Amino acid sequence: MFSPEPGAMGVDDDTPIALLAFDHRERNFSSVRPTGMTDDEIRRSKELIFDAFEVVVEGGLHGVRPGIIVDEEFGAPLARRAVESGIAVAMPVEKASQDVFTFEYGDAFREHLREFRPAFAKALVRYRVTDPADHRRIQRERLRELSDFVAGEPIALMLELIVGQRADGPDAIPTVDVDGLCASMAELQDAGVHVDVWKVEGTSSQEDAAQIVAQARLADANARCVVLGAGAPRDTVSRWLDVSAATPGYGGFAIGRSIWGESIVAWLDGTRRREQAIEEIASTCRRWAQQYVGERIR
């Protein structure tokens, strides 16, 4: 089990985590704005998001531990500042927008993780048991390589496993394909991929959420799940938060665009002052953290 350095956040702590995610690289980050963004606009936007996060931390959060997910490409200085301050940081190791999981820095991923010393190495993988066998095999081998490495480091593995969502009707809240997700989790577990935190798409059913936790804990009784935002509308994310908070084995959320997308676009387009955008992002993050805690203790 992961043993954190002083000031870091361990996965064996029952306190739920509230992770503000802005590790999206160029295409995914700029997708929130129809006109796109330059590299400089992406960097400045991430600085603004981090400033909003600091507002959340300074204001205090009862019952949750705040943290961030940020990339090296556009956010290296922010990651260093957060780690040095004892903030829990997750950093992606995957190359963006790939159908098959590929290390961003190839075999040098170890050196990059050791340089930044994040609490979590985060790997995003699109993996379904119906995918081509060769694709699945390659991804299992690479994720096992990552898992074996972090097992010997003060770093935990956060796996963002994307299988897709469904909606059972025109007005239904979208929900993850639970059977597909659990089957994918099982294949990775059988391949020896040890996951500390499963970052998963949301569900509107507590029964489904409990099934996901049960699968996560088949291989490790201490594993936990966090719900992601998937850029979904806020009412959808709110429902996912309520369900996950009420389900033992879930340990918080990791949400990005659903928190900061609208405010960043308005700021770049000149319809929000920087201070307004910061407060909007901080307020949404704080509100959802409080909502999560409130539902969890009912």
CSV table of C-alpha atoms in Angstrom, one decimal:
chain,number,residue,atom,x,y,z
A,1,MET,CA,0.0,0.0,0.0
A,2,PHE,CA,1.1,3.5,-0.8
A,3,SER,CA,2.9,5.3,2.0
A,4,PRO,CA,2.8,9.0,1.4
A,5,GLU,CA,5.6,11.5,2.0
A,6,PRO,CA,4.9,14.1,4.7
A,7,GLY,CA,2.2,16.4,3.5
A,8,ALA,CA,1.0,14.1,0.8
A,9,MET,CA,-2.4,12.5,0.7
A,10,GLY,CA,-2.5,8.7,1.1
A,11,VAL,CA,-5.1,6.5,-0.4
A,12,ASP,CA,-5.6,4.7,2.9
A,13,ASP,CA,-7.2,7.8,4.4
A,14,ASP,CA,-11.0,7.7,4.5
A,15,THR,CA,-11.3,11.4,4.0
A,16,PRO,CA,-12.9,11.9,0.5
A,17,ILE,CA,-10.8,13.8,-2.0
A,18,ALA,CA,-12.0,16.7,-4.1
A,19,LEU,CA,-9.7,16.9,-7.1
A,20,LEU,CA,-9.9,19.8,-9.5
A,21,ALA,CA,-8.8,18.4,-12.8
A,22,PHE,CA,-7.2,20.5,-15.5
A,23,ASP,CA,-4.7,18.1,-16.9
A,24,HIS,CA,-6.4,18.2,-20.4
A,25,ARG,CA,-3.9,18.8,-23.1
A,26,GLU,CA,-4.3,21.0,-26.2
A,27,ARG,CA,-7.3,19.4,-28.0
A,28,ASN,CA,-9.3,18.5,-25.0
A,29,PHE,CA,-8.7,21.6,-23.1
A,30,SER,CA,-9.5,24.0,-25.9
A,31,SER,CA,-12.6,22.0,-26.9
A,32,VAL,CA,-14.7,24.0,-24.4
A,33,ARG,CA,-14.3,27.0,-26.6
A,34,PRO,CA,-15.7,27.0,-30.2
A,35,THR,CA,-12.9,29.2,-31.5
A,36,GLY,CA,-10.2,27.1,-29.8
A,37,MET,CA,-7.2,28.3,-27.8
A,38,THR,CA,-3.6,29.1,-28.4
A,39,ASP,CA,-0.9,27.4,-26.2
A,40,ASP,CA,-0.5,30.7,-24.4
A,41,GLU,CA,-4.2,30.9,-23.7
A,42,ILE,CA,-4.2,27.4,-22.3
A,43,ARG,CA,-1.3,28.1,-20.0
A,44,ARG,CA,-2.9,31.3,-18.7
A,45,SER,CA,-6.2,29.5,-18.3
A,46,LYS,CA,-4.5,26.8,-16.2
A,47,GLU,CA,-2.9,29.5,-14.1
A,48,LEU,CA,-6.3,31.0,-13.5
A,49,ILE,CA,-7.8,27.6,-12.5
A,50,PHE,CA,-4.9,27.1,-10.1
A,51,ASP,CA,-5.5,30.5,-8.6
A,52,ALA,CA,-9.2,29.5,-8.1
A,53,PHE,CA,-8.0,26.3,-6.4
A,54,GLU,CA,-5.9,28.3,-4.0
A,55,VAL,CA,-9.0,30.3,-3.1
A,56,VAL,CA,-10.8,27.1,-2.3
A,57,VAL,CA,-7.9,25.9,-0.1
A,58,GLU,CA,-7.5,29.2,1.7
A,59,GLY,CA,-11.2,29.3,2.4
A,60,GLY,CA,-11.1,25.8,4.0
A,61,LEU,CA,-13.1,22.7,3.2
A,62,HIS,CA,-14.7,20.7,5.9
A,63,GLY,CA,-14.6,17.0,5.5
A,64,VAL,CA,-12.7,16.7,2.2
A,65,ARG,CA,-9.1,17.0,1.1
A,66,PRO,CA,-8.6,19.2,-1.9
A,67,GLY,CA,-6.1,18.3,-4.7
A,68,ILE,CA,-5.4,18.9,-8.4
A,69,ILE,CA,-4.8,16.9,-11.5
A,70,VAL,CA,-2.4,18.8,-13.7
A,71,ASP,CA,-0.2,18.0,-16.7
A,72,GLU,CA,3.5,18.6,-17.1
A,73,GLU,CA,3.2,20.1,-20.6
A,74,PHE,CA,1.2,23.2,-19.7
A,75,GLY,CA,1.2,23.1,-15.9
A,76,ALA,CA,4.7,22.1,-14.7
A,77,PRO,CA,5.2,25.2,-12.5
A,78,LEU,CA,1.8,24.7,-11.0
A,79,ALA,CA,2.5,21.1,-10.2
A,80,ARG,CA,5.8,22.0,-8.5
A,81,ARG,CA,4.1,24.7,-6.4
A,82,ALA,CA,1.4,22.4,-5.3
A,83,VAL,CA,3.7,19.5,-4.4
A,84,GLU,CA,6.0,21.9,-2.5
A,85,SER,CA,3.0,23.1,-0.5
A,86,GLY,CA,1.9,19.6,0.4
A,87,ILE,CA,-1.1,19.6,-1.9
A,88,ALA,CA,-2.1,16.2,-3.3
A,89,VAL,CA,-1.2,16.3,-7.0
A,90,ALA,CA,-2.1,13.7,-9.7
A,91,MET,CA,-0.1,13.9,-13.0
A,92,PRO,CA,-1.0,12.1,-16.2
A,93,VAL,CA,1.4,9.7,-17.8
A,94,GLU,CA,-0.6,9.1,-21.0
A,95,LYS,CA,-0.1,10.7,-24.4
A,96,ALA,CA,-3.3,12.6,-25.1
A,97,SER,CA,-6.0,11.5,-27.5
A,98,GLN,CA,-4.7,8.0,-28.2
A,99,ASP,CA,-6.9,5.0,-28.9
A,100,VAL,CA,-4.3,2.8,-27.3
A,101,PHE,CA,-2.6,3.8,-24.0
A,102,THR,CA,0.8,5.2,-24.8
A,103,PHE,CA,3.3,6.8,-22.4
A,104,GLU,CA,3.7,10.5,-23.0
A,105,TYR,CA,7.4,10.3,-22.4
A,106,GLY,CA,8.0,6.7,-23.5
A,107,ASP,CA,10.4,4.8,-21.2
A,108,ALA,CA,11.3,8.0,-19.5
A,109,PHE,CA,8.0,8.1,-17.6
A,110,ARG,CA,9.8,6.9,-14.5
A,111,GLU,CA,12.2,9.9,-14.5
A,112,HIS,CA,9.4,12.4,-15.0
A,113,LEU,CA,7.4,11.0,-12.1
A,114,ARG,CA,10.4,11.0,-9.9
A,115,GLU,CA,11.2,14.6,-10.8
A,116,PHE,CA,7.7,15.8,-9.8
A,117,ARG,CA,6.9,13.4,-6.9
A,118,PRO,CA,3.1,13.6,-7.3
A,119,ALA,CA,0.8,11.7,-4.9
A,120,PHE,CA,-0.7,9.9,-7.9
A,121,ALA,CA,0.4,8.8,-11.3
A,122,LYS,CA,-2.8,9.1,-13.4
A,123,ALA,CA,-3.3,7.0,-16.5
A,124,LEU,CA,-6.3,7.5,-18.8
A,125,VAL,CA,-7.2,4.4,-20.8
A,126,ARG,CA,-10.1,3.6,-23.1
A,127,TYR,CA,-10.5,-0.1,-22.7
A,128,ARG,CA,-13.5,-2.4,-23.4
A,129,VAL,CA,-13.4,-6.2,-23.5
A,130,THR,CA,-14.9,-5.9,-27.0
A,131,ASP,CA,-11.9,-4.0,-28.3
A,132,PRO,CA,-9.3,-5.7,-30.6
A,133,ALA,CA,-7.3,-8.3,-28.7
A,134,ASP,CA,-4.0,-6.8,-29.7
A,135,HIS,CA,-5.0,-3.4,-28.4
A,136,ARG,CA,-6.1,-4.8,-25.1
A,137,ARG,CA,-2.9,-6.9,-24.7
A,138,ILE,CA,-0.7,-3.9,-25.4
A,139,GLN,CA,-2.6,-1.7,-22.9
A,140,ARG,CA,-2.5,-4.4,-20.2
A,141,GLU,CA,1.3,-4.8,-20.6
A,142,ARG,CA,1.9,-1.0,-20.5
A,143,LEU,CA,-0.4,-0.5,-17.5
A,144,ARG,CA,1.3,-3.5,-15.7
A,145,GLU,CA,4.7,-1.8,-16.3
A,146,LEU,CA,3.3,1.4,-14.7
A,147,SER,CA,1.7,-0.4,-11.9
A,148,ASP,CA,4.9,-2.4,-11.1
A,149,PHE,CA,6.9,0.9,-11.1
A,150,VAL,CA,4.8,2.9,-8.7
A,151,ALA,CA,4.6,-0.1,-6.3
A,152,GLY,CA,8.2,0.7,-5.4
A,153,GLU,CA,7.7,4.5,-5.2
A,154,PRO,CA,5.8,6.8,-2.8
A,155,ILE,CA,3.3,7.2,-5.6
A,156,ALA,CA,-0.2,5.7,-6.0
A,157,LEU,CA,-1.8,4.7,-9.3
A,158,MET,CA,-5.0,6.4,-10.3
A,159,LEU,CA,-6.6,4.7,-13.4
A,160,GLU,CA,-9.1,6.7,-15.4
A,161,LEU,CA,-11.0,3.9,-17.1
A,162,ILE,CA,-13.3,5.0,-19.9
A,163,VAL,CA,-15.8,2.6,-21.4
A,164,GLY,CA,-18.7,4.9,-22.3
A,165,GLN,CA,-22.1,5.9,-21.1
A,166,ARG,CA,-25.7,5.1,-21.9
A,167,ALA,CA,-29.0,6.9,-21.3
A,168,ASP,CA,-32.1,4.7,-20.8
A,169,GLY,CA,-34.5,7.4,-22.1
A,170,PRO,CA,-34.5,10.9,-23.5
A,171,ASP,CA,-34.8,12.5,-20.0
A,172,ALA,CA,-32.7,9.9,-18.2
A,173,ILE,CA,-29.5,10.8,-16.4
A,174,PRO,CA,-26.6,9.2,-18.4
A,175,THR,CA,-24.9,6.4,-16.6
A,176,VAL,CA,-21.7,4.4,-17.2
A,177,ASP,CA,-22.0,1.0,-18.9
A,178,VAL,CA,-21.6,-0.8,-15.6
A,179,ASP,CA,-21.2,-4.3,-16.9
A,180,GLY,CA,-18.7,-3.2,-19.5
A,181,LEU,CA,-16.8,-1.2,-16.9
A,182,CYS,CA,-16.6,-4.1,-14.5
A,183,ALA,CA,-15.5,-6.6,-17.2
A,184,SER,CA,-12.8,-4.2,-18.2
A,185,MET,CA,-11.7,-3.8,-14.6
A,186,ALA,CA,-11.5,-7.5,-14.2
A,187,GLU,CA,-9.3,-8.0,-17.2
A,188,LEU,CA,-6.9,-5.4,-16.0
A,189,GLN,CA,-6.9,-6.9,-12.5
A,190,ASP,CA,-6.3,-10.4,-13.8
A,191,ALA,CA,-3.3,-9.0,-15.8
A,192,GLY,CA,-1.7,-7.8,-12.5
A,193,VAL,CA,-2.5,-4.1,-12.8
A,194,HIS,CA,-2.7,-2.9,-9.2
A,195,VAL,CA,-5.0,0.2,-9.0
A,196,ASP,CA,-5.2,2.3,-5.9
A,197,VAL,CA,-7.9,4.7,-7.1
A,198,TRP,CA,-10.3,4.0,-10.0
A,199,LYS,CA,-11.5,7.2,-11.7
A,200,VAL,CA,-14.8,6.2,-13.3
A,201,GLU,CA,-17.7,7.6,-15.2
A,202,GLY,CA,-20.8,8.3,-13.1
A,203,THR,CA,-24.0,6.4,-12.6
A,204,SER,CA,-27.4,7.4,-11.5
A,205,SER,CA,-28.0,4.1,-9.6
A,206,GLN,CA,-26.5,3.4,-6.2
A,207,GLU,CA,-26.9,-0.3,-6.9
A,208,ASP,CA,-24.6,0.1,-10.0
A,209,ALA,CA,-22.2,2.2,-8.0
A,210,ALA,CA,-21.9,-0.6,-5.4
A,211,GLN,CA,-21.2,-3.1,-8.2
A,212,ILE,CA,-18.3,-1.0,-9.4
A,213,VAL,CA,-16.8,-0.8,-5.9
A,214,ALA,CA,-17.2,-4.5,-5.4
A,215,GLN,CA,-15.2,-5.1,-8.6
A,216,ALA,CA,-12.5,-2.6,-7.6
A,217,ARG,CA,-12.1,-4.3,-4.2
A,218,LEU,CA,-11.9,-7.9,-5.6
A,219,ALA,CA,-8.1,-7.3,-6.1
A,220,ASP,CA,-7.5,-4.9,-3.3
A,221,ALA,CA,-9.8,-4.3,-0.3
A,222,ASN,CA,-8.3,-0.8,0.2
A,223,ALA,CA,-9.0,0.3,-3.4
A,224,ARG,CA,-11.5,3.1,-3.8
A,225,CYS,CA,-13.3,4.9,-6.6
A,226,VAL,CA,-13.8,8.5,-7.5
A,227,VAL,CA,-16.3,9.9,-10.0
A,228,LEU,CA,-15.3,12.0,-12.9
A,229,GLY,CA,-17.2,14.8,-14.6
A,230,ALA,CA,-16.8,13.9,-18.3
A,231,GLY,CA,-17.7,17.6,-19.2
A,232,ALA,CA,-21.3,16.7,-18.5
A,233,PRO,CA,-24.0,19.3,-17.6
A,234,ARG,CA,-24.0,20.3,-14.0
A,235,ASP,CA,-27.3,18.6,-13.1
A,236,THR,CA,-25.9,15.3,-14.4
A,237,VAL,CA,-22.7,15.7,-12.4
A,238,SER,CA,-24.7,16.7,-9.3
A,239,ARG,CA,-26.6,13.4,-9.5
A,240,TRP,CA,-23.5,11.4,-10.0
A,241,LEU,CA,-22.0,13.1,-7.0
A,242,ASP,CA,-25.0,12.3,-4.8
A,243,VAL,CA,-24.9,8.6,-5.8
A,244,SER,CA,-21.2,8.2,-5.3
A,245,ALA,CA,-21.2,10.0,-2.0
A,246,ALA,CA,-23.9,7.7,-0.7
A,247,THR,CA,-22.0,4.6,-1.8
A,248,PRO,CA,-19.4,3.1,0.6
A,249,GLY,CA,-16.1,2.6,-1.3
A,250,TYR,CA,-16.3,5.8,-3.2
A,251,GLY,CA,-13.8,8.4,-2.0
A,252,GLY,CA,-14.6,11.7,-3.7
A,253,PHE,CA,-14.5,13.2,-7.1
A,254,ALA,CA,-12.1,14.4,-9.9
A,255,ILE,CA,-13.9,16.9,-12.0
A,256,GLY,CA,-12.6,19.4,-14.6
A,257,ARG,CA,-14.5,21.0,-17.5
A,258,SER,CA,-17.9,20.9,-15.7
A,259,ILE,CA,-16.4,23.2,-13.1
A,260,TRP,CA,-14.2,25.6,-15.0
A,261,GLY,CA,-15.2,25.3,-18.7
A,262,GLU,CA,-17.9,28.0,-18.8
A,263,SER,CA,-15.9,30.5,-16.7
A,264,ILE,CA,-12.7,30.1,-18.7
A,265,VAL,CA,-14.5,30.7,-22.0
A,266,ALA,CA,-16.2,33.8,-20.7
A,267,TRP,CA,-12.9,35.1,-19.4
A,268,LEU,CA,-11.1,34.5,-22.6
A,269,ASP,CA,-13.9,36.1,-24.6
A,270,GLY,CA,-13.8,39.2,-22.4
A,271,THR,CA,-17.3,38.8,-20.7
A,272,ARG,CA,-15.8,38.0,-17.3
A,273,ARG,CA,-13.1,39.7,-15.4
A,274,ARG,CA,-10.3,37.5,-14.1
A,275,GLU,CA,-11.4,37.9,-10.5
A,276,GLN,CA,-15.0,36.9,-11.4
A,277,ALA,CA,-13.9,33.8,-13.3
A,278,ILE,CA,-11.7,32.8,-10.3
A,279,GLU,CA,-14.6,33.2,-7.9
A,280,GLU,CA,-17.0,31.3,-10.1
A,281,ILE,CA,-14.7,28.3,-10.4
A,282,ALA,CA,-13.8,28.3,-6.7
A,283,SER,CA,-17.5,28.6,-5.7
A,284,THR,CA,-18.5,25.6,-7.9
A,285,CYS,CA,-15.7,23.5,-6.6
A,286,ARG,CA,-16.5,24.4,-3.0
A,287,ARG,CA,-20.2,23.8,-3.5
A,288,TRP,CA,-19.8,20.4,-5.0
A,289,ALA,CA,-17.3,19.4,-2.3
A,290,GLN,CA,-19.8,20.5,0.4
A,291,GLN,CA,-22.6,18.6,-1.5
A,292,TYR,CA,-20.5,15.5,-1.5
A,293,VAL,CA,-19.8,15.7,2.2
A,294,GLY,CA,-23.4,16.4,3.0
A,295,GLU,CA,-24.7,13.4,1.1
A,296,ARG,CA,-22.0,11.2,2.5
A,297,ILE,CA,-22.9,11.8,6.2
A,298,ARG,CA,-26.7,11.6,5.8
